[in-house]
Amino acid sequence: MEKLSIAEIIEKIQKEEIFEAVSSDYSFTIKIEEYVPYVCGAVHDGHQFRQELWENCMHTEYERWYEEDPETKAMVQSHPIVIAGMDSRFEYDLNRAPETAIYTDAWGKQLWYKPLSEEMRIKSLNKHANFYKVVHALISKIEEKFSICIVYDMHSYNWQRWDREVPTWNLGTANVDNGRFGNEIEAWRGILEQMPLPNNIKSTSKINDTFQGNGYFLKYITQNFNNTLVLATEIAKVYCDELAQITYPEVVGAVEKYLKEELKLHAQSFYETHKK
């Protein structure tokens, strides 16, 4: 892995170079081992929280971790193209539009002891903007090269705070073209439902049950690219103890192993069906 500026990353993408890099401000990573018609994203995987914000933040390190999506990058790390955030959503949320990407409160609790200065806000929003410059260049290149693209937008959610039974997997499809891509959406749901998991975890899968796919990552790509399907894919945090902050590596590993083959096959099928 190398450290590259945003301009250098974009130049490599435009030249179709193979590389693995961290952005020069250490806000996200990107890996391209091969140019293929699918991308894996994990925008909420990050936990970094820059030091100058520590004393002003009312939320503890655990409270931030609880609302992040740890291990979502690890679940898709074997795939050829992976882009993932490194910073906590509490600094700026890559899955929200720039106007709302910096929280004033989070899940019912005020975030800052005193409002952020404009300087602090600009630092965060610059990183948000840089990430989407790279996303735009990446999807542009994939559509240019293959005419079609599918993005697996990986997230997780806290299942224990729901007062009803919720699925292990949820697909949010409210903002994608269900008429055009309905077969692929249902196929992906079915694939997730068949995933074998350890510890007697049942892999149930539903569409728009807990979340509807309203994130900015999905909306940005969908609104800017006519031939890309983004699958907002949420796993309940069955791979950790969300209350004790303990990760279950055997569950993360099982997800990664299954998706290594099944995600790739789904992406190939999507490409064969929709290529021009």
Coordinates of C-alpha atoms in Angstrom, one line a residue:
M1 CA 0.0 0.0 0.0
E2 CA 1.2 3.5 -0.8
K3 CA 0.1 7.0 0.3
L4 CA -1.3 9.0 -2.5
S5 CA -2.9 12.4 -3.0
I6 CA -6.4 12.6 -4.4
A7 CA -5.1 13.8 -7.7
E8 CA -2.7 10.8 -7.8
I9 CA -5.4 8.3 -7.0
I10 CA -7.7 9.7 -9.7
E11 CA -4.9 9.7 -12.2
K12 CA -4.2 6.1 -11.6
I13 CA -7.8 5.2 -12.0
Q14 CA -8.0 7.1 -15.3
K15 CA -5.0 5.3 -16.5
E16 CA -6.4 2.0 -15.4
E17 CA -3.4 1.3 -13.1
I18 CA -3.4 -1.5 -10.5
F19 CA -2.7 -0.1 -7.0
E20 CA -3.6 -0.1 -3.3
A21 CA -3.4 3.2 -1.5
V22 CA -4.4 5.3 1.5
S23 CA -5.3 8.9 0.8
S24 CA -2.6 11.4 1.9
D25 CA -4.9 12.6 4.7
Y26 CA -5.5 9.0 5.9
S27 CA -9.2 9.3 5.6
F28 CA -9.9 6.3 3.3
T29 CA -8.3 3.4 1.5
I30 CA -8.8 2.1 -2.0
K31 CA -7.6 -1.1 -3.6
I32 CA -7.8 -2.0 -7.3
E33 CA -6.3 -5.4 -8.1
E34 CA -8.1 -5.7 -11.4
Y35 CA -10.6 -3.6 -13.3
V36 CA -13.9 -5.5 -13.0
P37 CA -17.5 -4.4 -13.4
Y38 CA -18.2 -4.4 -9.6
V39 CA -17.1 -2.4 -6.6
C40 CA -17.2 -3.1 -2.8
G41 CA -17.7 -0.2 -0.5
A42 CA -17.6 0.2 3.3
V43 CA -18.1 3.9 4.1
H44 CA -18.8 3.4 7.8
D45 CA -15.9 1.0 8.5
G46 CA -13.7 3.7 10.0
H47 CA -13.1 4.5 13.6
Q48 CA -10.5 7.3 13.5
F49 CA -11.4 10.5 15.2
R50 CA -8.9 13.3 14.9
Q51 CA -7.3 14.4 18.1
E52 CA -8.3 18.1 18.0
L53 CA -11.9 17.0 18.4
W54 CA -11.5 14.7 21.4
E55 CA -12.0 17.1 24.2
N56 CA -15.0 18.7 22.6
C57 CA -16.9 15.4 21.9
M58 CA -19.5 14.3 24.5
H59 CA -19.7 10.8 23.1
T60 CA -17.3 8.2 24.4
E61 CA -15.1 6.0 22.2
Y62 CA -17.5 3.1 22.8
E63 CA -20.6 5.2 21.9
R64 CA -18.9 6.0 18.6
W65 CA -17.9 2.4 17.9
Y66 CA -21.5 1.3 18.7
E67 CA -22.9 3.4 15.8
E68 CA -20.1 2.6 13.3
D69 CA -19.9 -0.4 11.0
P70 CA -16.8 -2.2 12.2
E71 CA -15.5 -5.2 10.1
T72 CA -17.6 -4.3 7.0
K73 CA -14.4 -3.8 5.0
A74 CA -13.0 -7.1 6.2
M75 CA -16.1 -8.9 4.9
V76 CA -15.3 -7.9 1.3
Q77 CA -11.5 -7.5 1.5
S78 CA -10.8 -10.3 -0.9
H79 CA -12.5 -8.6 -3.9
P80 CA -10.6 -6.8 -6.6
I81 CA -12.0 -3.2 -6.0
V82 CA -12.6 -2.1 -2.4
I83 CA -13.0 1.5 -1.2
A84 CA -13.5 2.1 2.6
G85 CA -13.6 5.0 5.0
M86 CA -11.1 5.2 7.8
D87 CA -12.6 8.1 9.8
S88 CA -15.5 7.8 12.2
R89 CA -18.9 8.9 11.0
F90 CA -18.9 11.1 14.1
E91 CA -16.2 13.3 12.5
Y92 CA -18.2 13.4 9.2
D93 CA -20.6 10.9 7.8
L94 CA -19.8 9.7 4.3
N95 CA -23.3 8.3 4.0
R96 CA -24.9 11.8 4.4
A97 CA -24.9 14.7 2.0
P98 CA -22.3 17.4 2.8
E99 CA -24.9 19.7 4.4
T100 CA -25.8 17.2 7.1
A101 CA -22.5 15.2 7.2
I102 CA -21.3 16.8 10.4
Y103 CA -23.6 15.9 13.3
T104 CA -24.8 18.3 16.0
D105 CA -26.4 15.5 17.9
A106 CA -26.2 11.7 17.4
W107 CA -28.9 9.2 18.3
G108 CA -30.6 11.6 20.7
K109 CA -27.5 12.9 22.4
Q110 CA -25.7 16.2 21.8
L111 CA -22.4 15.6 20.2
W112 CA -20.3 18.7 20.9
Y113 CA -19.8 20.6 24.1
K114 CA -19.5 23.7 22.0
P115 CA -20.3 24.2 18.3
L116 CA -17.5 23.4 15.9
S117 CA -15.6 26.3 14.4
E118 CA -15.8 26.9 10.7
E119 CA -12.2 25.8 10.4
M120 CA -13.0 22.4 12.0
R121 CA -16.0 21.9 9.8
I122 CA -14.0 22.7 6.6
K123 CA -11.3 20.2 7.6
S124 CA -14.0 17.5 7.8
L125 CA -16.0 18.5 4.8
N126 CA -12.8 18.6 2.6
K127 CA -12.2 14.9 3.4
H128 CA -15.9 14.1 2.6
A129 CA -15.5 16.0 -0.8
N130 CA -12.3 14.2 -1.6
F131 CA -13.8 10.8 -1.1
Y132 CA -16.6 11.5 -3.5
K133 CA -14.1 12.9 -6.1
V134 CA -12.5 9.5 -6.1
V135 CA -15.9 7.6 -6.1
H136 CA -16.9 9.7 -9.1
A137 CA -13.7 8.9 -11.0
L138 CA -14.0 5.2 -10.1
I139 CA -17.5 4.6 -11.2
S140 CA -16.9 6.7 -14.3
K141 CA -14.1 4.4 -15.3
I142 CA -16.0 1.2 -14.6
E143 CA -19.0 2.4 -16.6
E144 CA -16.7 3.6 -19.4
K145 CA -14.9 0.2 -19.5
F146 CA -17.8 -2.2 -19.0
S147 CA -21.0 -0.1 -19.7
I148 CA -22.5 -1.3 -16.4
C149 CA -21.5 -1.5 -12.8
I150 CA -22.8 -2.9 -9.5
V151 CA -21.7 -1.6 -6.1
Y152 CA -22.0 -3.7 -2.9
D153 CA -22.5 -1.0 -0.3
M154 CA -21.7 -2.8 3.0
H155 CA -23.1 -1.7 6.4
S156 CA -24.1 -3.1 9.7
Y157 CA -26.7 -2.3 12.3
N158 CA -27.4 -2.8 16.0
W159 CA -30.1 -5.5 16.1
Q160 CA -30.4 -5.7 19.9
R161 CA -32.0 -2.4 20.3
W162 CA -35.0 -3.3 18.1
D163 CA -38.2 -4.4 20.0
R164 CA -39.1 -7.0 17.3
E165 CA -37.3 -9.8 15.5
V166 CA -35.2 -8.3 12.7
P167 CA -33.4 -10.0 9.8
T168 CA -29.7 -10.9 9.8
W169 CA -29.5 -9.1 6.4
N170 CA -31.5 -6.2 5.1
L171 CA -31.4 -4.7 1.6
G172 CA -32.4 -1.1 1.2
T173 CA -33.9 -0.6 -2.3
A174 CA -36.1 2.5 -2.1
N175 CA -33.8 4.6 -4.2
V176 CA -32.8 2.2 -7.0
D177 CA -34.5 1.1 -10.2
N178 CA -36.4 -1.9 -9.0
G179 CA -38.1 -2.4 -12.3
R180 CA -34.8 -2.7 -14.2
F181 CA -32.8 -4.5 -11.5
G182 CA -35.5 -6.4 -9.5
N183 CA -34.2 -9.8 -10.5
E184 CA -30.7 -9.1 -9.3
I185 CA -32.0 -7.5 -6.1
E186 CA -34.0 -10.6 -5.2
A187 CA -31.1 -12.9 -6.2
W188 CA -28.8 -11.0 -3.8
R189 CA -31.4 -11.3 -1.1
G190 CA -31.6 -15.1 -1.7
I191 CA -27.8 -15.5 -1.7
L192 CA -27.5 -13.8 1.7
E193 CA -30.3 -15.9 3.1
Q194 CA -28.3 -19.1 2.3
M195 CA -25.1 -18.0 4.0
P196 CA -23.9 -20.5 6.6
L197 CA -22.9 -18.9 9.8
P198 CA -21.3 -20.3 13.0
N199 CA -22.7 -20.3 16.5
N200 CA -26.2 -21.3 15.4
I201 CA -26.8 -17.9 13.8
K202 CA -29.6 -18.1 11.3
S203 CA -29.1 -16.0 8.1
T204 CA -32.4 -14.5 7.4
S205 CA -32.7 -11.8 4.7
K206 CA -35.4 -9.2 3.9
I207 CA -35.8 -6.1 1.7
N208 CA -36.6 -2.7 3.2
D209 CA -37.4 -4.3 6.6
T210 CA -35.2 -2.2 8.9
F211 CA -33.6 0.3 6.5
Q212 CA -34.7 1.5 3.0
G213 CA -31.4 2.4 1.4
N214 CA -31.5 6.2 1.9
G215 CA -27.8 6.7 2.3
Y216 CA -25.8 9.4 0.4
F217 CA -23.3 6.9 -1.0
L218 CA -26.1 5.1 -2.8
K219 CA -27.9 8.2 -3.8
Y220 CA -24.8 10.0 -5.1
I221 CA -23.9 7.1 -7.4
T222 CA -27.5 6.4 -8.5
Q223 CA -28.1 10.1 -9.3
N224 CA -24.8 10.6 -11.2
F225 CA -24.6 7.3 -13.1
N226 CA -27.4 5.8 -15.2
N227 CA -26.0 2.2 -15.4
T228 CA -24.9 1.4 -11.9
L229 CA -26.9 -0.5 -9.3
V230 CA -26.0 0.1 -5.7
L231 CA -27.0 -2.6 -3.3
A232 CA -27.2 -1.2 0.3
T233 CA -26.5 -4.3 2.2
E234 CA -26.9 -4.3 6.0
I235 CA -25.8 -7.1 8.3
A236 CA -27.2 -7.2 11.8
K237 CA -24.2 -7.1 14.3
V238 CA -24.4 -10.8 14.9
Y239 CA -20.6 -10.8 14.3
C240 CA -19.9 -9.0 17.6
D241 CA -21.3 -8.3 21.1
E242 CA -22.5 -4.8 20.4
L243 CA -23.0 -4.1 24.1
A244 CA -19.6 -5.4 25.3
Q245 CA -17.6 -4.3 22.2
I246 CA -16.3 -7.8 21.5
T247 CA -15.8 -8.9 17.9
Y248 CA -16.4 -12.5 16.9
P249 CA -13.7 -13.2 14.2
E250 CA -15.1 -16.6 13.4
V251 CA -18.4 -15.0 12.2
V252 CA -16.6 -12.2 10.3
G253 CA -14.5 -14.9 8.7
A254 CA -17.5 -16.9 7.7
V255 CA -19.1 -13.9 6.0
E256 CA -15.9 -13.1 4.2
K257 CA -15.4 -16.7 3.0
Y258 CA -19.0 -17.0 1.7
L259 CA -19.0 -13.6 0.0
K260 CA -15.6 -14.3 -1.7
E261 CA -17.3 -16.7 -4.0
E262 CA -21.0 -15.8 -4.0
L263 CA -20.6 -12.1 -4.4
K264 CA -18.3 -12.6 -7.3
L265 CA -20.8 -15.0 -9.0
H266 CA -23.7 -12.5 -8.4
A267 CA -21.6 -9.7 -9.9
Q268 CA -20.7 -11.8 -13.0
S269 CA -24.4 -12.7 -13.5
F270 CA -25.4 -9.0 -13.2
Y271 CA -22.7 -8.1 -15.8
E272 CA -23.8 -10.8 -18.3
T273 CA -27.4 -9.8 -18.0
H274 CA -27.0 -6.0 -18.4
K275 CA -23.8 -5.4 -20.4
K276 CA -24.3 -3.6 -23.7

